[in-house]
Tab-separated table of C-alpha atoms in Angstrom:
chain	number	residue	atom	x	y	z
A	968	UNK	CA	16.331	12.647	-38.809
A	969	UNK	CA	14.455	9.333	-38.727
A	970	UNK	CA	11.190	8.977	-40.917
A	971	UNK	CA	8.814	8.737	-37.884
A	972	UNK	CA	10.072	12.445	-36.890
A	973	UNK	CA	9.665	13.821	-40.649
A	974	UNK	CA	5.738	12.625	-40.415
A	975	UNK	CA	5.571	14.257	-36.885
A	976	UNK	CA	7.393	17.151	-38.306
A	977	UNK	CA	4.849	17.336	-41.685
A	978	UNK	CA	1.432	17.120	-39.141
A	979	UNK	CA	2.875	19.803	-37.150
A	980	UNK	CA	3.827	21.911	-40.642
A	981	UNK	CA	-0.019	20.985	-41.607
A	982	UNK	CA	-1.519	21.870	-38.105
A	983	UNK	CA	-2.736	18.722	-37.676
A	984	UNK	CA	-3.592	17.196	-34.456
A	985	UNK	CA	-2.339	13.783	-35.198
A	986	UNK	CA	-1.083	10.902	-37.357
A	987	UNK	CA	-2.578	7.322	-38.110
A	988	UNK	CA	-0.043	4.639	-39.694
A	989	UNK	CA	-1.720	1.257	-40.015
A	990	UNK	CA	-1.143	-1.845	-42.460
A	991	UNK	CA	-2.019	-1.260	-45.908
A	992	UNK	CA	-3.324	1.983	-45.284
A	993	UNK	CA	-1.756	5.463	-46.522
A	994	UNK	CA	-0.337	7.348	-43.108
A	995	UNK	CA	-2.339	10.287	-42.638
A	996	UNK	CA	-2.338	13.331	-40.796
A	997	UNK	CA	-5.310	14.377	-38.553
A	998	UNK	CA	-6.081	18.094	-39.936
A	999	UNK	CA	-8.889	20.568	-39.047
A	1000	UNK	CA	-10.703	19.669	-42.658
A	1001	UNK	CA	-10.585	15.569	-42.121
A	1002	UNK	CA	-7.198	14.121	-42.981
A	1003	UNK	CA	-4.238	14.142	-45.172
A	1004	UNK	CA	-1.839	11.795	-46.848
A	1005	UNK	CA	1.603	11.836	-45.848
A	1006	UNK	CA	2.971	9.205	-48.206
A	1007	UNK	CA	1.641	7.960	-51.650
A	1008	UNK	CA	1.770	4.474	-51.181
A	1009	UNK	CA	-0.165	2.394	-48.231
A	1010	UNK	CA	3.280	0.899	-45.621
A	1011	UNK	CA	3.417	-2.757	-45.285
A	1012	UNK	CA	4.227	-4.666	-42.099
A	1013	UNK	CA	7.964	-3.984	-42.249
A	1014	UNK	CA	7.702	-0.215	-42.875
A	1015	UNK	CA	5.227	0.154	-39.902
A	1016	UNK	CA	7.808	-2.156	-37.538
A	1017	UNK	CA	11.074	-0.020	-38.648
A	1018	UNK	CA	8.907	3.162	-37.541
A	1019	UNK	CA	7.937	1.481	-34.353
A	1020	UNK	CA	11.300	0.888	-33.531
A	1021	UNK	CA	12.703	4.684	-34.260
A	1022	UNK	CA	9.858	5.789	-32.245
A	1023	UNK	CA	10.978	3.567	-29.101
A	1024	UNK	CA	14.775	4.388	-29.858
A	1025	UNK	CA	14.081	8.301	-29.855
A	1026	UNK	CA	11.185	8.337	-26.803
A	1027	UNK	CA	13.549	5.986	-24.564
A	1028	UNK	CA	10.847	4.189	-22.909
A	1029	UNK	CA	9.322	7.902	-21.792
A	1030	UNK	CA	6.263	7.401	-23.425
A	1031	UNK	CA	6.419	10.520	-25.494
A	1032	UNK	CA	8.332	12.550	-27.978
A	1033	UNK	CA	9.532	15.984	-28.607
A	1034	UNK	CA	9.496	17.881	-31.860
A	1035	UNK	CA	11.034	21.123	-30.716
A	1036	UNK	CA	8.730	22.338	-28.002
A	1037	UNK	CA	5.625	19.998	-29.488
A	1038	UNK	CA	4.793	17.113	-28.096
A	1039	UNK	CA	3.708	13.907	-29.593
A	1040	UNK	CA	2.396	10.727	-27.615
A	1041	UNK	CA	1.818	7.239	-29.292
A	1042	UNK	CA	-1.013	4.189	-28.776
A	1043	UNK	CA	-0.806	0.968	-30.324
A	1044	UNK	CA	-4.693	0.186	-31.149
A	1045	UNK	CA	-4.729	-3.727	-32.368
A	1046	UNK	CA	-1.669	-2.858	-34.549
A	1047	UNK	CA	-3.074	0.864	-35.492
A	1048	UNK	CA	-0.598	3.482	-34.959
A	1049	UNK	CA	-1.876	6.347	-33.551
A	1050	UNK	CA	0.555	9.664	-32.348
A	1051	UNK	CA	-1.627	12.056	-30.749
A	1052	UNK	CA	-0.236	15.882	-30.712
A	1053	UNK	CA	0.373	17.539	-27.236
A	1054	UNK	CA	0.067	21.147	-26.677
A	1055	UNK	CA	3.361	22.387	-25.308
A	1056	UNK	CA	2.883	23.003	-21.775
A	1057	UNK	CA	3.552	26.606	-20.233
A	1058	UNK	CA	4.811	25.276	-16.890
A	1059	UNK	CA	8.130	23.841	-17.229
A	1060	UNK	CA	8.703	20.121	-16.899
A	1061	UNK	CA	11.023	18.925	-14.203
A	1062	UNK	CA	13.514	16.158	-14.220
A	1063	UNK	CA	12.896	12.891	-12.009
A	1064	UNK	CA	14.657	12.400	-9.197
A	1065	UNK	CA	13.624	10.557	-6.406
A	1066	UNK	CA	15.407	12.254	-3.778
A	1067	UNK	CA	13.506	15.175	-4.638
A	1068	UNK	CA	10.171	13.641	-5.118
A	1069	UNK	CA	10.351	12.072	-1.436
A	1070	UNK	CA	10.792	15.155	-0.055
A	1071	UNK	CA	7.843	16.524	-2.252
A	1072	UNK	CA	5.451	13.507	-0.718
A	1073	UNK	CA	6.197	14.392	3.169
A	1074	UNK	CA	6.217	17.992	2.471
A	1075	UNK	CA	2.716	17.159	0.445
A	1076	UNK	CA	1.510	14.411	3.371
A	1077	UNK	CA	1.298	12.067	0.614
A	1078	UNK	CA	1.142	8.167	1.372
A	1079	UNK	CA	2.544	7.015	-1.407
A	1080	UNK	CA	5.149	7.551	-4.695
A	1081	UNK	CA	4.763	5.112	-7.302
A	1082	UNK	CA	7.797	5.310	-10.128
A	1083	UNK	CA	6.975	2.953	-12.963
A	1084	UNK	CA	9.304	2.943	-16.135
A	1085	UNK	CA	7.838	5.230	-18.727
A	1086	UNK	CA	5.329	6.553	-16.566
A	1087	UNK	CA	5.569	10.164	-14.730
A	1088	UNK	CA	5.827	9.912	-11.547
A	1089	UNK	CA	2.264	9.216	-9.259
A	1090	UNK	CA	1.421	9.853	-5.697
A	1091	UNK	CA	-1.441	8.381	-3.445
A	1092	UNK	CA	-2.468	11.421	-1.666
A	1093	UNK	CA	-5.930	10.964	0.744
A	1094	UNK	CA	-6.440	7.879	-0.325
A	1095	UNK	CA	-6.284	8.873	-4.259
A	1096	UNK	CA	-3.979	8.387	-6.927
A	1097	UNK	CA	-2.713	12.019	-8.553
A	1098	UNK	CA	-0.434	12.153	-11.468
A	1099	UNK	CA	2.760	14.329	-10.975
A	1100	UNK	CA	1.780	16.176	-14.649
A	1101	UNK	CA	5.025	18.598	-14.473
A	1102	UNK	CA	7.418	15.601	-14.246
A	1103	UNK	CA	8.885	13.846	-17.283
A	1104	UNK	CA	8.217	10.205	-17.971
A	1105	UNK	CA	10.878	7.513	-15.956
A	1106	UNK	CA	13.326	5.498	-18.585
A	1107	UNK	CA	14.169	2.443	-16.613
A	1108	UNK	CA	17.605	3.434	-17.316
A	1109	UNK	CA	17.230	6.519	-14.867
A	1110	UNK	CA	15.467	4.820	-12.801
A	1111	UNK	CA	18.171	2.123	-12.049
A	1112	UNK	CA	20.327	4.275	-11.906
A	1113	UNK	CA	19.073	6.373	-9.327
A	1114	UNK	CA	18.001	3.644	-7.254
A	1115	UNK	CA	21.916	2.406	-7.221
A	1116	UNK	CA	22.709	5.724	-4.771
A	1117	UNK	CA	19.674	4.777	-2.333
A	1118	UNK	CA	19.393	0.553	-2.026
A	1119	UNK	CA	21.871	-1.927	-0.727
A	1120	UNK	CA	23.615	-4.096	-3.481
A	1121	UNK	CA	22.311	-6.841	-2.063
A	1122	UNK	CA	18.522	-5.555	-2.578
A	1123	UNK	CA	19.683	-4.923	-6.460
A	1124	UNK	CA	20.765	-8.459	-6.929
A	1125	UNK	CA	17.989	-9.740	-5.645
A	1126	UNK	CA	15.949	-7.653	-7.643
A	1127	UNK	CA	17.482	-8.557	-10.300
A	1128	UNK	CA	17.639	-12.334	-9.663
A	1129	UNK	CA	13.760	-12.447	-8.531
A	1130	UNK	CA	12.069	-9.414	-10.443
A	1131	UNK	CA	11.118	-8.460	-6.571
A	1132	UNK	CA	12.693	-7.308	-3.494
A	1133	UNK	CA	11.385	-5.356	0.061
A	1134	UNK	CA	13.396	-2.751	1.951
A	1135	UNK	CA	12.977	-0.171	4.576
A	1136	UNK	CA	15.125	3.270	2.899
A	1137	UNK	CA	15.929	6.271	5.434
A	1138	UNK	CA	16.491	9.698	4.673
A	1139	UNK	CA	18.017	11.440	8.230
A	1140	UNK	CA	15.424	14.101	9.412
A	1141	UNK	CA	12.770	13.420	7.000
A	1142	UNK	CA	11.426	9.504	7.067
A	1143	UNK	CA	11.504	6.045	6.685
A	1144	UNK	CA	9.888	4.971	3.540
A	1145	UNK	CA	8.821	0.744	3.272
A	1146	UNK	CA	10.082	0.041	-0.302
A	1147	UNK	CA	9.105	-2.859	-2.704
A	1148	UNK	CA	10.967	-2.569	-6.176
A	1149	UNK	CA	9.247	-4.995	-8.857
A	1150	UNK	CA	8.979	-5.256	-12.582
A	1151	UNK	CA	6.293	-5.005	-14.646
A	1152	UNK	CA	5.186	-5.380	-18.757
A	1153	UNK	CA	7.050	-1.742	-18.895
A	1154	UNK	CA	10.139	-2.626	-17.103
A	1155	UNK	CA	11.170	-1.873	-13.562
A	1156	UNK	CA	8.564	-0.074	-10.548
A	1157	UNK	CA	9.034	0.959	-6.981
A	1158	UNK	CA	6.754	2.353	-4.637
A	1159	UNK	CA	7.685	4.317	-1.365
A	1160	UNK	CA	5.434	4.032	1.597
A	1161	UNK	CA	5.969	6.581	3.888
A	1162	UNK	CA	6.878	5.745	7.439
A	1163	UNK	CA	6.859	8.927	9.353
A	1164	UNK	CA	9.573	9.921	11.954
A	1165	UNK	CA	7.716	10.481	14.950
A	1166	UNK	CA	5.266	7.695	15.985
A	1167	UNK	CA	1.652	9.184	16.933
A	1168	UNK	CA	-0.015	8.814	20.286
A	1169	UNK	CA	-2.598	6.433	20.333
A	1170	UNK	CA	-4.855	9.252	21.284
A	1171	UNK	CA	-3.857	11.197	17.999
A	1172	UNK	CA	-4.990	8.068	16.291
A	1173	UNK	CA	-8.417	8.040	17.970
A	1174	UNK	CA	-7.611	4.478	18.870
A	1175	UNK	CA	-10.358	3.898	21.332
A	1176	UNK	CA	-9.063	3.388	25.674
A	1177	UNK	CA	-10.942	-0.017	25.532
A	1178	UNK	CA	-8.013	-1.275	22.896
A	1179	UNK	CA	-5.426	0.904	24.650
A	1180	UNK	CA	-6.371	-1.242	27.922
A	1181	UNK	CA	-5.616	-4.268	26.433
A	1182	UNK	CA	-1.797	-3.282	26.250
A	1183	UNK	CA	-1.457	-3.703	30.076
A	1184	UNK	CA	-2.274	-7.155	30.246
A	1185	UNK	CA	0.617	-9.755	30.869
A	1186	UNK	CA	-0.669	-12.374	28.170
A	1187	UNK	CA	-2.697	-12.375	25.272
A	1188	UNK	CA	-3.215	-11.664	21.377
A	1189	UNK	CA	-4.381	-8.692	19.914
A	1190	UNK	CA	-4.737	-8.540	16.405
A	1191	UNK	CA	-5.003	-5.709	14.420
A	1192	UNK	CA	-6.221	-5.987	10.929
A	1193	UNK	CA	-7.574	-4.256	7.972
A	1194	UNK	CA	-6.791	-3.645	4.453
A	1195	UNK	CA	-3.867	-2.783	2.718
A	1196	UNK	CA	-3.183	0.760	3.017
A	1197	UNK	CA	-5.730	0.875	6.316
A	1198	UNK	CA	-3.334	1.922	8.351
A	1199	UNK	CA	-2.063	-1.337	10.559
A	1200	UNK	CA	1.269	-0.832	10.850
A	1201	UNK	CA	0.990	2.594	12.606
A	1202	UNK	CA	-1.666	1.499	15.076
A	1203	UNK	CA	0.621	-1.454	15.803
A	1204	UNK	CA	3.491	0.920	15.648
A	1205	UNK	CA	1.498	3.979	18.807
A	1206	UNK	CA	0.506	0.640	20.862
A	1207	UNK	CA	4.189	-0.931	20.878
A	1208	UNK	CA	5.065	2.974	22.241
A	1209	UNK	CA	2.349	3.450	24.564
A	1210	UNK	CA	3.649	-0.033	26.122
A	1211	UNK	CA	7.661	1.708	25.699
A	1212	UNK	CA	6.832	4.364	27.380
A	1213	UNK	CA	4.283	3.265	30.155
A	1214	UNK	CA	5.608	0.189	30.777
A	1215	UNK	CA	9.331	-2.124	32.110
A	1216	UNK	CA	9.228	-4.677	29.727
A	1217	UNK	CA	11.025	-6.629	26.842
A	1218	UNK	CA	9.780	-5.765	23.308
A	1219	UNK	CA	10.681	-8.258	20.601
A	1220	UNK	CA	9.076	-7.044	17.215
A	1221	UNK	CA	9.441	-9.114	14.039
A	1222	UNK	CA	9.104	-7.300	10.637
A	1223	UNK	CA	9.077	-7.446	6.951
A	1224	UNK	CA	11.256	-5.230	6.822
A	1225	UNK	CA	11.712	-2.529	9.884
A	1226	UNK	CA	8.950	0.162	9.386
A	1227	UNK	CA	8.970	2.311	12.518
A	1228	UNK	CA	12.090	2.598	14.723
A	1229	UNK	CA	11.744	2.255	18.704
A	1230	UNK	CA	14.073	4.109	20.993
A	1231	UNK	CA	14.235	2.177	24.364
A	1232	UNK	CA	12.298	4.145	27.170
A	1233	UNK	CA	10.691	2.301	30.076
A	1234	UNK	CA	11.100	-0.673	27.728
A	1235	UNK	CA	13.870	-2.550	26.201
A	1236	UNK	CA	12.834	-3.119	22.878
A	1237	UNK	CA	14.182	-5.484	20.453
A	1238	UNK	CA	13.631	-5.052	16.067
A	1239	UNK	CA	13.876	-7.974	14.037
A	1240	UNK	CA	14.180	-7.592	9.986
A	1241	UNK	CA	12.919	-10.719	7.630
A	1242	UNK	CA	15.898	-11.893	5.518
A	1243	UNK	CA	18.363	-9.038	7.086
A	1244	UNK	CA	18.542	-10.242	11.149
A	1245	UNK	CA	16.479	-13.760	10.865
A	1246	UNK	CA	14.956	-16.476	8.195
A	1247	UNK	CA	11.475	-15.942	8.639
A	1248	UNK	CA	8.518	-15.162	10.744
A	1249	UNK	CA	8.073	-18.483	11.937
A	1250	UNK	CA	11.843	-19.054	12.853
A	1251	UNK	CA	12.489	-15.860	14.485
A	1252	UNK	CA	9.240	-16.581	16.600
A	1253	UNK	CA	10.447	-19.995	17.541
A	1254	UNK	CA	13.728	-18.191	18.477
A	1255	UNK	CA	12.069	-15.683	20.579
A	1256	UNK	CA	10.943	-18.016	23.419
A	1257	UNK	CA	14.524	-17.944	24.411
A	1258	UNK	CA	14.895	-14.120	24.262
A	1259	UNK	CA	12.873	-13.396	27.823
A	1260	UNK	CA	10.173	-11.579	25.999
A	1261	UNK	CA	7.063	-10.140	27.340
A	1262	UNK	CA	5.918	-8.169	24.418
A	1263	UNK	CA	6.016	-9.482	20.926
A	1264	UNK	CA	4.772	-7.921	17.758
A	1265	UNK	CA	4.546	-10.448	14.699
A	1266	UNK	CA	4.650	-7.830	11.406
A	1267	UNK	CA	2.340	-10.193	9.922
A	1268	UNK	CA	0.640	-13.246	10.471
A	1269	UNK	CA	1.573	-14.853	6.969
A	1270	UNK	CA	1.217	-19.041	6.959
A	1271	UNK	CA	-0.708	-21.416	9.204
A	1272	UNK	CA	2.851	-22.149	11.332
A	1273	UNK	CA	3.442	-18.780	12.184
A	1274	UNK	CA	-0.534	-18.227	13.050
A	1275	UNK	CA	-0.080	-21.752	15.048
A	1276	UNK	CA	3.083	-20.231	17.119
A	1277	UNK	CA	2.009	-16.472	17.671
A	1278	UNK	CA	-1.372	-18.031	19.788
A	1279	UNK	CA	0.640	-20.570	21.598
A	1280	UNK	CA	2.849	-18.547	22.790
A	1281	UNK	CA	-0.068	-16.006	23.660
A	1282	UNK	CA	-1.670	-19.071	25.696
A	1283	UNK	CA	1.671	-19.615	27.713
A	1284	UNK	CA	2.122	-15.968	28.928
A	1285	UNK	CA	3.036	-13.502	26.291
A	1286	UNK	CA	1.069	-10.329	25.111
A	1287	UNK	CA	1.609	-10.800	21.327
A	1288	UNK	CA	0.444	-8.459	18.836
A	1289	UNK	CA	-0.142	-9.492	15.172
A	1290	UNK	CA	-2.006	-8.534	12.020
A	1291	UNK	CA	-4.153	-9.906	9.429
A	1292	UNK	CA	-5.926	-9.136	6.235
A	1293	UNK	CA	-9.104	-9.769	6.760
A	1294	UNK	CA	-12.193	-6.532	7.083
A	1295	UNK	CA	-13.737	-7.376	10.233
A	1296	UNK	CA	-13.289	-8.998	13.515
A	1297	UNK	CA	-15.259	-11.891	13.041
A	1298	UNK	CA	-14.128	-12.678	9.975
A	1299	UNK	CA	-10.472	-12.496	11.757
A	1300	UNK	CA	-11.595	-15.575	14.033
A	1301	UNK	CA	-12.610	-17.301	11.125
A	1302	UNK	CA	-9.440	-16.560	8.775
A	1303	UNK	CA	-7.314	-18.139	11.604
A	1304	UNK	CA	-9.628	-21.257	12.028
A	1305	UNK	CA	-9.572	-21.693	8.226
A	1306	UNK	CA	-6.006	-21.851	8.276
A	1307	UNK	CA	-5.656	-24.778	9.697
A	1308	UNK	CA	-6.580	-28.340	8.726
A	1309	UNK	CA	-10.406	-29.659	9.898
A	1310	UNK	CA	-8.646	-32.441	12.401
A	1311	UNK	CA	-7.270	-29.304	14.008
A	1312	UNK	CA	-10.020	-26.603	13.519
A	1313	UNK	CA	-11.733	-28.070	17.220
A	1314	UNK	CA	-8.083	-27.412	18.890
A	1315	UNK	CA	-7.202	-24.116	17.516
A	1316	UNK	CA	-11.006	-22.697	18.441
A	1317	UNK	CA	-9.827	-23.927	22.484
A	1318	UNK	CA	-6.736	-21.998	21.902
A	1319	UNK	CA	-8.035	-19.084	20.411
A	1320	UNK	CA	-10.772	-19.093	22.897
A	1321	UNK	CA	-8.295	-19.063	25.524
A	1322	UNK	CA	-5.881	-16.952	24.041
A	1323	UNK	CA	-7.205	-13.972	21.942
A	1324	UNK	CA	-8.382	-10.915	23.829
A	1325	UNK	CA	-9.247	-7.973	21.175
A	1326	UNK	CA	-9.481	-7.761	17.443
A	1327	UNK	CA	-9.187	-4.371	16.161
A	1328	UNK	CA	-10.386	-3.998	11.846
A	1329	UNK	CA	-10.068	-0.818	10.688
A	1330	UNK	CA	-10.196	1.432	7.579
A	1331	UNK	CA	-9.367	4.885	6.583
A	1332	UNK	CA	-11.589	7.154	5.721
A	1333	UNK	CA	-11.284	10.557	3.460
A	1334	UNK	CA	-11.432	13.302	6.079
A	1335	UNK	CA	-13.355	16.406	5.156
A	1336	UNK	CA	-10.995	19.570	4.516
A	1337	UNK	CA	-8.098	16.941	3.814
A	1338	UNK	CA	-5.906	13.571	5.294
A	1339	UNK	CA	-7.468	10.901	6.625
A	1340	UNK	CA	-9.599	9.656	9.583
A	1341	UNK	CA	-9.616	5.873	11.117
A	1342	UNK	CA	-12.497	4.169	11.642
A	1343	UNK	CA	-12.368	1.069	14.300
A	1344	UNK	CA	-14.516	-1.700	14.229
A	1345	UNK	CA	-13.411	-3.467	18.108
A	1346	UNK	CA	-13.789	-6.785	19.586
A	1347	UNK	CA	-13.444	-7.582	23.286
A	1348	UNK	CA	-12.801	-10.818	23.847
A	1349	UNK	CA	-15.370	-11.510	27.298
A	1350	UNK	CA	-16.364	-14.742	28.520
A	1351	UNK	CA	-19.680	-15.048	26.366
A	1352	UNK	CA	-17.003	-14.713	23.158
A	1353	UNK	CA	-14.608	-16.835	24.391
A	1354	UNK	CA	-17.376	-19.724	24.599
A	1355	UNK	CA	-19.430	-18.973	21.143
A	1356	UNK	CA	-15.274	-19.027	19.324
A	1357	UNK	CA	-15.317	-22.245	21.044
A	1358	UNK	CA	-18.481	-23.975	20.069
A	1359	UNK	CA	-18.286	-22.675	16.349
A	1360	UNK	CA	-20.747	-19.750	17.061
A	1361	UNK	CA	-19.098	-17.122	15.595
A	1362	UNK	CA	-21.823	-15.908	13.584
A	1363	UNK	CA	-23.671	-14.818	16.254
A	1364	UNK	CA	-20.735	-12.528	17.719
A	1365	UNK	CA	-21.771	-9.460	15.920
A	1366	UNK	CA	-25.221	-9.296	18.117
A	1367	UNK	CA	-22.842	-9.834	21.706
A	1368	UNK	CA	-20.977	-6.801	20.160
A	1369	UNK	CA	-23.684	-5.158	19.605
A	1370	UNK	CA	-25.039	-5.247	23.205
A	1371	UNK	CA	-21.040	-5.172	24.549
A	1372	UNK	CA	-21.007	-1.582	23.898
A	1373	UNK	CA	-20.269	-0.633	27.346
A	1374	UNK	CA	-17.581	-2.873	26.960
A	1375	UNK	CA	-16.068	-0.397	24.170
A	1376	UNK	CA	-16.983	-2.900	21.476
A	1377	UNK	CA	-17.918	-1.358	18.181
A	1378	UNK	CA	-18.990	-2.250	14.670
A	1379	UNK	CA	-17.715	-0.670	11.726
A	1380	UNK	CA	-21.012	0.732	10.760
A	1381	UNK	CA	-21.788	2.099	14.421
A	1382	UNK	CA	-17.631	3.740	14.061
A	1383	UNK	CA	-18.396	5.243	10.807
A	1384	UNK	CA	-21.705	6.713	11.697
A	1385	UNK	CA	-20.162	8.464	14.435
A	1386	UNK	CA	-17.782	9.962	12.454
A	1387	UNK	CA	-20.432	11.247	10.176
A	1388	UNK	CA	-22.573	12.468	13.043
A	1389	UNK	CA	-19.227	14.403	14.198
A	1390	UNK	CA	-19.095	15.956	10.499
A	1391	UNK	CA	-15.539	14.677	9.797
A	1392	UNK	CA	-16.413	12.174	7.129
A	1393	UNK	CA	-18.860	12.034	3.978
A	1394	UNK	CA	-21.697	9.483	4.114
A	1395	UNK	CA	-20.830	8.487	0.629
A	1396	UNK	CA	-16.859	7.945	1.644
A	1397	UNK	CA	-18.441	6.156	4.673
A	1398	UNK	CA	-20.451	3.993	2.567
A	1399	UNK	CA	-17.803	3.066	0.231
A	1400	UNK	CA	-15.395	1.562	3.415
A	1401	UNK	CA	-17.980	-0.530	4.697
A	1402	UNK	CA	-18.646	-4.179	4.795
A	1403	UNK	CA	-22.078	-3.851	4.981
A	1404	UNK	CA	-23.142	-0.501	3.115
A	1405	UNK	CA	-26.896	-1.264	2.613
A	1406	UNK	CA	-27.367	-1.533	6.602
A	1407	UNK	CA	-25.135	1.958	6.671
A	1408	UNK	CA	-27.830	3.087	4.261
A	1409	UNK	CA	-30.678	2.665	6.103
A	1410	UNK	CA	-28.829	3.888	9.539
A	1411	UNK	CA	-27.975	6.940	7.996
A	1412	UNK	CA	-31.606	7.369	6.133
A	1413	UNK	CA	-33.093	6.759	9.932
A	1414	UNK	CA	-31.190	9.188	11.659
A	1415	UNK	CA	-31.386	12.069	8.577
A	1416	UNK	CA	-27.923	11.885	7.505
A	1417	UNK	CA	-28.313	10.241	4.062
């Protein structure tokens, strides 16, 4: 037995709650009448590192130790030892496995499953981050290990070369889960992003029929963008089907990696992966102008050449379909303008004038009763926006979208007052998505729904 379980073992013989081992100092046990001495003479630096090093040998990198059925959990405060006691747990603690805990997050309607070395596992579920309490902590070891039986060699090496590596995994008849496995001050992470099996209809999504227009046009770019996590990928994902399904036409799509898998209906549809089937965005785009497209989805619009390509080739007769990180639609137009250098900024506002027909931002919101709700900020691209993109005016687009609501345009605030008014969101969730809360403020204080 090493010494740092005999001192776990004496606070549990004492009651105690806890033990304290700093430098100099006498290690003491936390008891219900103050403290009490474990040792009689205060540890110096190397007695405190020798018990730091039995605890990390006997935890394994879980973050926590057992003394029987007790439980003790450790903090380093500034060099201050502290092991905090854990009341054994009446529900019995299950061993990680991720097979098992992917299944949990569809059958749950989680997001998310974030696996961090000596961590339990953690979900995002409704937008929220819950702790998987009735797990055990992930060693790295086990963690490796399990994701040897799931990922591609390849994706290991270059983990292992480059600390970080993207993947799509499949499990057959559950999902597709987007996969990024990284390492971190604790050792080595991966987070599943579920991909679910069937692809919604646009009108499941509440994706409004001025946007779902747009998809019938022979040329064009519509770009839909958003946060992380907002939701892009399956908006992108229900318009690219809608087009499958209604439509005879060639679908290229270009993706880091493959999220959602298309079936060829009306549509002959073409998937591209980054790194697995081509170089890179801006190659595979280049490549795709021999390929007798008509429909091309660009997974994201990364780096000023790939931004550069996608609206050219928009301009010369392809519907292209793109996203971008950026919270609203005019801030879209002026994220791609930015890109490029000021000698250029005059030509790319002509192209995009020319070329761009709809911006769709969105965001999700927490829905009342459970999951989550969109909420879709739109931009029509009419003549009147065409020319104020082109003369530099773009601060002045929110008012034309304002007045272009018979167009189907929409600002955030106007989408997510709406949902209020419908009762399937909270003004304070409401409030904490927008890009403008204080107008949302007084909007909802003027029409009594503060």
């Amino acid at each position: 037995m090493t010494n740092i379980e005999k001192m776990l073992g004496a606070v549990l013989q004492l009651k105690g709650t806890g033990l304290e081992v700093s430098k100099g100092q006498i290690p003491f046990a936390i008891v219900r009448e103050g403290t009490r001495n474990l040792t009689r003479a205060p540890l110096g630096e190397k007695e405190i590192g020798m018990l730091l090093s039995e605890w990390q040998a006997i935890s394994e990198g879980r973050g926590f130790v057992k003394i029987g059925t007790d439980v003790f959990r450790m903090s380093n405060q500034g060099g201050k030892l502290v092991f905090t006691y854990e009341k054994p747990s009446t529900q019995e603690i299950k061993e990680f496995n991720i097979k098992k805990l992917l299944k949990l997050i569809v059958e749950k309607g989680a997001s998310d499953l974030h696996l961090s070395s000596g961590c339990r596992p953690i979900i995002r579920l409704d937008g929220d981050i819950e702790t998987l309490n009735e797990y055990s902590s992930v060693t790295e070891n086990e963690l490796l290990e399990q994701l040897k039986s799931i990922v591609p060699e390849s994706a290991l090496e270059q983990f292992r070369e480059t600390n970080d590596v993207d993947l799509a995994y499949s499990v057959p008849g559950l999902a597709r889960f987007r996969t990024n496995i990284f390492r971190d001050h604790r050792g080595a992470c991966v987070v599943f992003r579920v991909i679910p099996s069937e692809i919604l209809s646009l009108e499941a999504l509440g994706v409004p029929k001025e946007v779902v227009a747009l998809t019938s046009l022979s040329k064009g770019l519509i770009l839909v963008t958003g946060p992380t996590g907002s939701g892009k990928s399956t908006t992108l994902a229900s318009l690219v089907d809608f087009i499958n399904q209604t439509q005879s036409k060639h679908i290229i799509t270009i993706e880091d990696p493959l999220e959602f898998i298309h079936e060829n209906k009306r549509s002959h549809v073409n998937q591209r992966e980054i790194h697995t089937h081509t170089e890179s965005f801006k190659k595979s785009l280049r490549s795709a102008l021999r390929e007798d497209p008509d429909v091309i989805l660009v997974g994201e619009m990364r780096d000023l050449e790939t931004i550069a390509i996608a609206v050219e080739m928009a301009v010369t007769g392809h519907l292209v379909l793109g996203t971008l990180h950026t919270a609203t639609a005019v801030g879209t137009v002026d994220r791609i303008v930015d890109q490029f250098p000021v000698d250029q900024q005059a030509q790319i506002r002509v192209m995009l004038s020319d070329s761009l027909v709809g911006v769709v931002s969105q965001v999700l919101c927490r829905k009342k009763g459970g999951g989550r709700i969109a909420a879709y900020e739109v931009l029509i691209v009419t003549p009147s926006v065409a020319n104020l993109i082109r003369e530099s005016k773009t601060f002045q687009i929110p008012s034309l979208m304002q007045t272009g609501k018979v167009l189907g345009m929409q600002l955030m605030n106007d989408a997510l007052v709406i949902l209020i008014e419908k009762g399937l969101v909270n003004p304070q969730d409401a409030l904490a998505r927008s890009t403008e809360p204080d107008d949302l403020k007084k909007t909802l204080k003027t029409k009594g729904l503060g």
